Short mmCIF file of C-alpha atoms in Angstrom, two decimals:
data_model
loop_
_atom_site.label_atom_id
_atom_site.label_comp_id
_atom_site.label_asym_id
_atom_site.label_seq_id
_atom_site.Cartn_x
_atom_site.Cartn_y
_atom_site.Cartn_z
CA MET A 1 40.57 60.01 -49.05
CA PRO A 2 42.28 58.47 -45.96
CA GLU A 3 43.37 60.87 -43.24
CA THR A 4 47.06 61.44 -42.53
CA PHE A 5 48.53 62.08 -39.09
CA VAL A 6 52.12 63.16 -38.49
CA ILE A 7 53.72 62.48 -35.09
CA ALA A 8 57.09 63.82 -33.90
CA GLN A 9 59.16 64.09 -30.73
CA GLY A 10 60.98 67.22 -29.56
CA GLY A 11 63.43 68.16 -26.82
CA GLY A 12 65.12 65.82 -24.39
CA PRO A 13 64.24 62.10 -24.48
CA THR A 14 62.59 60.54 -21.43
CA ALA A 15 61.83 57.08 -20.07
CA VAL A 16 58.23 57.20 -21.35
CA ILE A 17 58.01 59.55 -24.36
CA ASN A 18 57.70 56.58 -26.72
CA GLN A 19 54.51 55.54 -24.94
CA THR A 20 52.93 58.77 -26.16
CA VAL A 21 53.82 57.93 -29.77
CA VAL A 22 52.34 54.47 -29.39
CA GLY A 23 49.25 55.72 -27.56
CA ALA A 24 48.56 58.15 -30.41
CA ALA A 25 49.31 55.62 -33.17
CA LEU A 26 47.03 52.94 -31.73
CA GLU A 27 44.23 55.42 -31.01
CA ILE A 28 44.39 56.62 -34.62
CA ARG A 29 44.00 53.01 -35.78
CA ARG A 30 40.97 52.59 -33.52
CA ARG A 31 39.24 55.84 -34.43
CA HIS A 32 40.37 56.27 -38.01
CA PRO A 33 40.71 52.87 -39.73
CA GLY A 34 42.84 53.16 -42.86
CA ALA A 35 44.47 56.44 -41.80
CA LYS A 36 48.16 56.94 -42.53
CA VAL A 37 50.40 57.55 -39.51
CA LEU A 38 53.80 59.05 -40.27
CA GLY A 39 56.51 59.37 -37.65
CA SER A 40 58.83 62.28 -38.42
CA ARG A 41 62.47 61.53 -37.70
CA HIS A 42 64.15 64.16 -35.51
CA GLY A 43 61.14 66.38 -34.93
CA VAL A 44 60.25 69.18 -37.33
CA ARG A 45 63.54 68.59 -39.12
CA GLY A 46 62.14 65.35 -40.52
CA ILE A 47 59.03 67.14 -41.77
CA ARG A 48 61.17 69.78 -43.44
CA ASP A 49 63.29 67.08 -45.09
CA GLY A 50 60.51 64.59 -45.83
CA ASP A 51 62.12 61.98 -43.57
CA TYR A 52 59.39 59.73 -42.17
CA VAL A 53 58.85 56.23 -40.88
CA ASP A 54 55.40 54.79 -41.69
CA LEU A 55 53.87 53.67 -38.39
CA SER A 56 50.62 52.56 -40.02
CA GLY A 57 51.54 48.95 -40.68
CA ILE A 58 53.83 48.17 -37.74
CA PRO A 59 52.32 45.30 -35.73
CA GLU A 60 50.79 46.33 -32.41
CA ASP A 61 53.09 44.10 -30.36
CA GLN A 62 56.15 45.74 -31.93
CA LEU A 63 54.75 49.22 -31.26
CA LYS A 64 54.11 48.33 -27.62
CA LEU A 65 57.70 47.10 -27.29
CA ILE A 66 58.89 50.48 -28.59
CA GLY A 67 56.55 52.18 -26.11
CA ALA A 68 58.25 50.39 -23.21
CA THR A 69 61.68 51.52 -24.43
CA PRO A 70 63.36 54.70 -23.05
CA GLY A 71 64.68 57.45 -25.32
CA ALA A 72 63.01 59.01 -28.34
CA ALA A 73 62.50 56.25 -30.91
CA LEU A 74 61.77 58.72 -33.71
CA GLY A 75 64.77 60.87 -32.83
CA SER A 76 64.45 64.38 -31.47
CA THR A 77 65.59 67.94 -32.12
CA ARG A 78 65.83 71.32 -30.46
CA ASP A 79 65.35 73.21 -33.73
CA LYS A 80 63.18 76.30 -33.34
CA PRO A 81 61.51 77.32 -36.59
CA ASP A 82 61.92 80.93 -37.62
CA ALA A 83 59.58 82.27 -40.32
CA ALA A 84 61.53 80.67 -43.16
CA TYR A 85 61.90 77.32 -41.36
CA CYS A 86 58.20 77.44 -40.45
CA ASP A 87 57.27 77.83 -44.12
CA LEU A 88 59.36 74.74 -44.94
CA VAL A 89 57.69 72.71 -42.18
CA LEU A 90 54.23 73.74 -43.33
CA ALA A 91 55.14 72.91 -46.91
CA GLY A 92 56.39 69.51 -45.71
CA LEU A 93 53.15 68.82 -43.85
CA LYS A 94 51.08 69.77 -46.88
CA LYS A 95 53.23 67.61 -49.16
CA ALA A 96 52.60 64.67 -46.81
CA GLY A 97 48.88 65.46 -46.91
CA ALA A 98 48.79 65.93 -43.15
CA ASP A 99 45.43 66.58 -41.52
CA ALA A 100 46.96 66.73 -38.03
CA PHE A 101 50.40 67.11 -36.51
CA ILE A 102 50.98 65.79 -32.97
CA TYR A 103 54.24 67.09 -31.51
CA ILE A 104 55.36 65.56 -28.19
CA GLY A 105 57.55 67.70 -25.96
CA GLY A 106 57.90 70.50 -23.45
CA ASN A 107 57.80 74.31 -23.43
CA ASP A 108 59.77 74.84 -26.61
CA THR A 109 57.82 72.17 -28.48
CA SER A 110 54.50 73.73 -27.48
CA GLY A 111 55.90 77.07 -28.64
CA THR A 112 56.71 75.57 -32.04
CA GLN A 113 53.13 74.30 -32.34
CA GLN A 114 51.81 77.77 -31.56
CA ILE A 115 54.04 79.30 -34.25
CA LEU A 116 52.87 76.74 -36.79
CA THR A 117 49.23 77.19 -35.80
CA ASP A 118 49.46 80.95 -36.30
CA ALA A 119 51.09 80.51 -39.70
CA SER A 120 48.92 77.69 -41.06
CA GLY A 121 45.58 79.39 -41.53
CA GLY A 122 43.74 76.54 -39.82
CA SER A 123 44.14 73.88 -42.50
CA ILE A 124 45.94 71.46 -40.15
CA ALA A 125 45.16 70.52 -36.54
CA PHE A 126 48.25 71.17 -34.41
CA VAL A 127 48.41 69.29 -31.12
CA HIS A 128 50.98 69.48 -28.34
CA ALA A 129 51.31 66.34 -26.20
CA PRO A 130 53.17 67.03 -22.92
CA LYS A 131 56.59 65.60 -22.10
CA THR A 132 59.23 66.96 -19.77
CA ILE A 133 61.15 65.72 -16.75
CA ASP A 134 61.31 69.36 -15.62
CA ASN A 135 57.58 69.22 -14.77
CA ASP A 136 57.32 72.87 -15.77
CA LEU A 137 54.38 73.02 -18.18
CA MET A 138 51.58 75.41 -17.31
CA GLU A 139 48.08 73.92 -16.93
CA ASN A 140 49.55 70.55 -15.82
CA ASP A 141 49.55 69.00 -12.36
CA HIS A 142 52.55 66.98 -13.55
CA THR A 143 54.02 65.92 -16.86
CA PRO A 144 54.86 62.55 -18.45
CA GLY A 145 58.52 61.79 -17.81
CA PHE A 146 58.69 63.57 -14.46
CA ILE A 147 57.62 60.68 -12.24
CA SER A 148 60.20 58.24 -13.66
CA ALA A 149 62.97 60.83 -13.49
CA GLY A 150 61.87 61.78 -9.99
CA GLU A 151 62.05 58.15 -8.93
CA PHE A 152 65.63 57.97 -10.19
CA VAL A 153 66.58 61.15 -8.30
CA ALA A 154 64.86 60.03 -5.09
CA GLY A 155 66.66 56.68 -5.24
CA ALA A 156 70.00 58.29 -5.99
CA PHE A 157 69.83 60.59 -2.97
CA LEU A 158 68.57 57.86 -0.65
CA SER A 159 71.57 55.79 -1.73
CA VAL A 160 74.16 58.55 -1.39
CA ASP A 161 72.86 59.45 2.07
CA LEU A 162 73.50 55.88 3.21
CA ASP A 163 76.95 56.06 1.60
CA PHE A 164 77.87 59.24 3.49
CA ARG A 165 76.59 57.91 6.80
CA ALA A 166 79.33 55.30 6.49
CA LEU A 167 82.05 57.76 5.40
CA PRO A 168 80.89 61.23 6.50
CA GLY A 169 81.50 64.33 4.41
CA VAL A 170 79.72 66.71 2.06
CA TYR A 171 77.93 65.57 -1.08
CA VAL A 172 76.47 67.95 -3.67
CA GLY A 173 74.30 66.47 -6.44
CA ILE A 174 73.42 68.79 -9.32
CA VAL A 175 70.03 67.96 -10.84
CA MET A 176 68.44 68.97 -14.15
CA GLY A 177 65.27 71.06 -14.26
CA ARG A 178 66.29 74.35 -15.87
CA HIS A 179 64.11 77.10 -14.33
CA ALA A 180 61.85 74.90 -12.18
CA GLY A 181 62.83 73.09 -9.00
CA PHE A 182 60.47 70.10 -9.08
CA LEU A 183 63.04 67.48 -10.10
CA THR A 184 65.59 68.73 -7.58
CA ALA A 185 62.89 68.64 -4.91
CA ALA A 186 62.24 64.99 -5.83
CA ALA A 187 65.57 64.24 -4.13
CA ALA A 188 63.66 64.48 -0.84
CA ALA A 189 60.71 62.25 -1.85
CA TRP A 190 62.07 59.20 0.00
CA ARG A 191 63.67 61.13 2.88
CA ALA A 192 62.99 58.94 5.92
CA ASP A 193 63.30 61.44 8.79
CA GLU A 194 64.90 64.71 9.90
CA ASP A 195 68.33 63.08 10.09
CA SER A 196 68.16 61.81 6.50
CA GLY A 197 69.44 63.49 3.39
CA PRO A 198 69.11 65.55 1.41
CA HIS A 199 69.61 68.02 4.23
CA LEU A 200 69.67 71.04 1.92
CA VAL A 201 67.68 71.64 -1.28
CA TYR A 202 68.41 74.61 -3.56
CA VAL A 203 65.95 75.41 -6.34
CA PRO A 204 65.79 78.15 -9.02
CA GLU A 205 62.77 79.73 -7.36
CA ARG A 206 64.95 80.97 -4.48
CA PRO A 207 68.04 83.17 -4.82
CA PHE A 208 71.34 81.40 -4.24
CA SER A 209 74.18 82.93 -2.21
CA ALA A 210 77.59 81.26 -1.97
CA PRO A 211 78.37 82.58 1.55
CA ARG A 212 74.94 81.46 2.79
CA PHE A 213 75.46 78.06 1.15
CA ILE A 214 78.71 77.55 3.07
CA ASP A 215 77.03 78.61 6.32
CA ASP A 216 74.17 76.16 5.66
CA VAL A 217 76.60 73.32 4.99
CA ARG A 218 78.67 74.13 8.08
CA MET A 219 75.59 74.11 10.34
CA THR A 220 74.37 70.86 8.79
CA LEU A 221 77.75 69.21 9.42
CA ASP A 222 77.62 70.32 13.04
CA ARG A 223 74.17 68.74 13.40
CA HIS A 224 74.43 65.56 11.31
CA LYS A 225 78.21 65.03 10.83
CA ARG A 226 77.52 64.86 7.08
CA CYS A 227 75.70 67.07 4.59
CA ILE A 228 73.80 65.87 1.51
CA VAL A 229 72.85 68.68 -0.88
CA ALA A 230 70.47 68.64 -3.85
CA VAL A 231 70.97 71.67 -6.06
CA SER A 232 69.25 72.57 -9.30
CA GLU A 233 71.37 73.31 -12.35
CA GLY A 234 69.25 76.46 -12.75
CA VAL A 235 69.82 78.08 -9.35
CA THR A 236 69.96 81.84 -9.69
CA THR A 237 71.94 84.45 -7.81
CA GLU A 238 70.27 87.35 -6.05
CA ASP A 239 70.47 89.50 -9.20
CA GLY A 240 68.22 87.00 -10.98
CA ARG A 241 70.91 85.49 -13.22
CA ALA A 242 71.62 81.77 -13.46
CA LEU A 243 74.61 80.88 -11.27
CA VAL A 244 76.46 79.58 -14.31
CA GLU A 245 76.25 83.09 -15.85
CA SER A 246 78.36 84.46 -13.00
CA ILE A 247 80.95 81.74 -13.58
CA VAL A 248 81.31 81.58 -17.37
CA PRO A 249 82.22 84.67 -19.47
CA ALA A 250 79.29 85.86 -21.58
CA ASP A 251 81.06 85.07 -24.85
CA LYS A 252 81.71 81.50 -23.67
CA LEU A 253 78.14 80.66 -22.63
CA GLU A 254 76.61 77.89 -24.73
CA ARG A 255 73.00 78.26 -25.93
CA ASP A 256 70.64 76.02 -27.88
CA ALA A 257 68.47 77.06 -30.83
CA HIS A 258 65.80 78.32 -28.44
CA GLY A 259 68.27 80.62 -26.66
CA ASN A 260 68.46 78.45 -23.54
CA ILE A 261 71.79 78.63 -21.71
CA LYS A 262 73.63 75.36 -21.06
CA LEU A 263 73.23 75.28 -17.30
CA SER A 264 75.06 72.19 -16.10
CA GLY A 265 78.46 70.75 -16.82
CA SER A 266 82.02 71.00 -15.61
CA ASP A 267 81.86 74.77 -14.93
CA LEU A 268 79.05 74.41 -12.39
CA ASN A 269 80.70 71.38 -10.79
CA MET A 270 83.99 73.22 -10.41
CA ALA A 271 82.22 76.25 -8.95
CA PHE A 272 80.75 74.17 -6.12
CA GLU A 273 84.03 72.34 -5.59
CA ARG A 274 85.78 75.71 -5.27
CA MET A 275 83.15 77.05 -2.85
CA LEU A 276 83.58 74.03 -0.60
CA ALA A 277 87.39 73.97 -0.81
CA GLU A 278 87.63 77.66 0.09
CA GLY A 279 84.75 77.81 2.59
CA LEU A 280 85.30 74.48 4.33
CA PRO A 281 88.98 73.60 3.82
CA GLY A 282 89.94 70.06 4.71
CA LYS A 283 86.40 68.67 4.62
CA ARG A 284 85.78 65.57 2.54
CA ALA A 285 83.52 66.71 -0.31
CA ARG A 286 82.17 65.35 -3.58
CA VAL A 287 80.27 67.19 -6.34
CA ASP A 288 78.43 65.22 -9.01
CA ALA A 289 76.12 66.23 -11.83
CA LEU A 290 73.44 63.60 -12.32
CA GLY A 291 73.31 64.81 -15.91
CA TYR A 292 71.10 63.01 -18.42
CA MET A 293 70.87 59.77 -16.43
CA PRO A 294 67.55 60.52 -14.65
CA ARG A 295 65.58 61.36 -17.77
CA GLY A 296 65.72 58.01 -19.55
CA TYR A 297 67.02 55.39 -17.14
CA VAL A 298 65.66 51.95 -18.02
CA GLY A 299 65.73 50.88 -14.36
CA ALA A 300 63.33 53.64 -13.26
CA ILE A 301 60.38 53.45 -15.65
CA ASN A 302 57.44 54.15 -13.36
CA SER A 303 54.28 52.24 -14.33
CA THR A 304 51.96 55.18 -13.61
CA ASP A 305 54.18 57.49 -15.64
CA SER A 306 54.20 54.98 -18.48
CA SER A 307 50.42 54.57 -18.59
CA GLU A 308 49.80 58.32 -18.34
CA ALA A 309 52.20 58.98 -21.22
CA PHE A 310 50.27 56.43 -23.31
CA GLU A 311 46.94 58.03 -22.37
CA ALA A 312 48.28 61.49 -23.26
CA GLY A 313 49.06 60.21 -26.76
CA ALA A 314 45.62 58.67 -27.14
CA PHE A 315 43.90 61.85 -25.94
CA ALA A 316 46.00 63.91 -28.37
CA VAL A 317 44.01 62.23 -31.17
CA GLU A 318 40.80 63.49 -29.58
CA VAL A 319 42.29 66.99 -29.35
CA ALA A 320 43.17 66.78 -33.04
CA ALA A 321 39.53 65.96 -33.80
CA ARG A 322 38.55 69.11 -31.89
CA GLY A 323 40.82 71.25 -34.04
CA GLY A 324 44.03 71.27 -32.02
CA GLY A 325 45.43 72.48 -28.72
CA SER A 326 47.50 71.10 -25.86
CA VAL A 327 46.92 68.00 -23.75
CA ALA A 328 47.11 68.72 -20.01
CA LEU A 329 47.29 66.29 -17.09
CA LYS A 330 45.01 67.46 -14.28
CA HIS A 331 44.55 66.07 -10.76
CA GLU A 332 40.82 65.78 -10.19
CA GLY A 333 38.92 63.62 -7.73
CA GLY A 334 42.09 61.95 -6.52
CA LYS A 335 43.17 60.79 -9.98
CA THR A 336 44.88 62.06 -13.11
CA VAL A 337 42.63 63.03 -16.01
CA MET A 338 43.41 64.36 -19.49
CA ARG A 339 42.04 67.74 -20.51
CA GLN A 340 42.32 69.94 -23.60
CA VAL A 341 43.71 73.45 -23.05
CA PRO A 342 44.55 76.20 -25.55
CA LEU A 343 48.08 76.11 -26.96
CA ASP A 344 48.71 79.70 -25.95
CA ALA A 345 48.10 78.76 -22.30
CA VAL A 346 51.20 76.53 -22.41
CA ALA A 347 53.41 77.71 -25.27
CA GLY A 348 56.62 79.42 -24.23
CA LYS A 349 55.58 79.63 -20.57
CA THR A 350 57.25 78.13 -17.49
CA ARG A 351 55.46 76.68 -14.49
CA HIS A 352 57.54 77.27 -11.38
CA MET A 353 57.45 75.31 -8.16
CA PRO A 354 54.95 77.02 -5.81
CA ASP A 355 56.42 79.04 -2.95
CA ASP A 356 54.67 76.90 -0.34
CA PHE A 357 56.50 73.77 -1.50
CA MET A 358 59.57 75.00 0.42
CA GLN A 359 59.89 75.88 4.08
CA SER A 360 59.94 79.63 4.52
CA ASP A 361 62.95 79.63 6.84
CA ALA A 362 65.06 76.73 5.51
CA ASN A 363 66.34 75.10 2.34
CA GLN A 364 64.10 72.09 2.76
CA LEU A 365 60.71 70.90 1.48
CA SER A 366 57.56 71.90 3.34
CA ASP A 367 54.79 69.46 4.27
CA THR A 368 52.87 70.67 1.20
CA GLY A 369 55.79 70.02 -1.10
CA MET A 370 56.44 66.60 0.42
CA ALA A 371 52.78 65.63 0.10
CA TYR A 372 52.84 66.51 -3.61
CA LEU A 373 55.99 64.46 -4.22
CA LYS A 374 54.80 61.48 -2.20
CA ARG A 375 51.52 61.44 -4.14
CA LEU A 376 53.45 61.11 -7.39
CA ILE A 377 56.57 59.22 -6.26
CA PRO A 378 55.45 56.82 -3.51
CA GLU A 379 58.14 55.08 -1.47
CA LYS A 380 59.55 52.15 -3.41
CA TYR A 381 62.21 50.81 -1.05
CA ARG A 382 62.32 50.18 2.68
CA VAL A 383 65.78 50.38 4.16
CA GLY A 384 67.03 49.67 7.67
CA LYS A 385 68.19 52.38 10.07
CA PRO A 386 72.01 52.42 10.12
CA PHE A 387 73.76 52.19 13.48
CA VAL A 388 75.89 55.29 12.86
#
């Protein structure tokens, strides 16, 4: 009887998540001729509802075109199965005759795979293939999706720094990343010298104080005549709460199915605008949220990111043959290699940016942090030194 593999995508789309689908689908064809490959539409919801697209017969050139396309071609979801939902998903997998289920995503997706593994009794191989621009999966040096998103963020802040050299003022760019500061730190990856922006970087791993923020901006303006700020949507106040929690009444906070608070949006923008208006009256200031743009921008699909996402999908088929687990990207011998790690080493956990990635006495990247970013996001553009 031919084997059946189910593949799905969970969480936020990225520039390269489709490469992981294609890498898995083509590897299944190579290793398991005649196997059925079903793509579940909108994650576990498609399995629950029996909503699949048959990837088995799609020509390879068409699959590769999908792989080079941003977004989540199968559709995604943030559904988190409770016990009843889990039973429906397992029933759906059994109805499809699934021997393995490869779920591509981040922390919450790996958590779903752990829940399903615990409930299945071992009849199906559950595999988590990594994907997140947040770069916050345990056991991983970096994650597919991060490099492309980081390239977008680095380019955006290089560009806005040149803009504000011409017309000086204060710029605050709010960057996604939830509880990890890697993507916000990527704003500094192409920082040319000490005079270049971003001049200040605020990440969730360090407590945020509004008065200290205003002091930092004021001192930066005195030194550079402009101030470019990269701030994570997940910055926390000194009491350990997300900044947005101190702005929005508890009964108005939005949460997803996994209990995650909506961190960015107009409330956070207005909070920074208010801080600057009250703390530095009369100064030209702009606050922008980069929003979803970095995670799936067609103009910033990094070739290394793309190939690693493909390889992660292909290796997920090997992990399925070993009974299941999570695919992890490791940095060994100066290159990225794929390794199998237990699901419970990744599921529901958050990898934070190491303390030594930031300078101890300033809101700026350390040499260690810069070296990590430059290894992953090498300089793409050379720009001239402005005369002002």
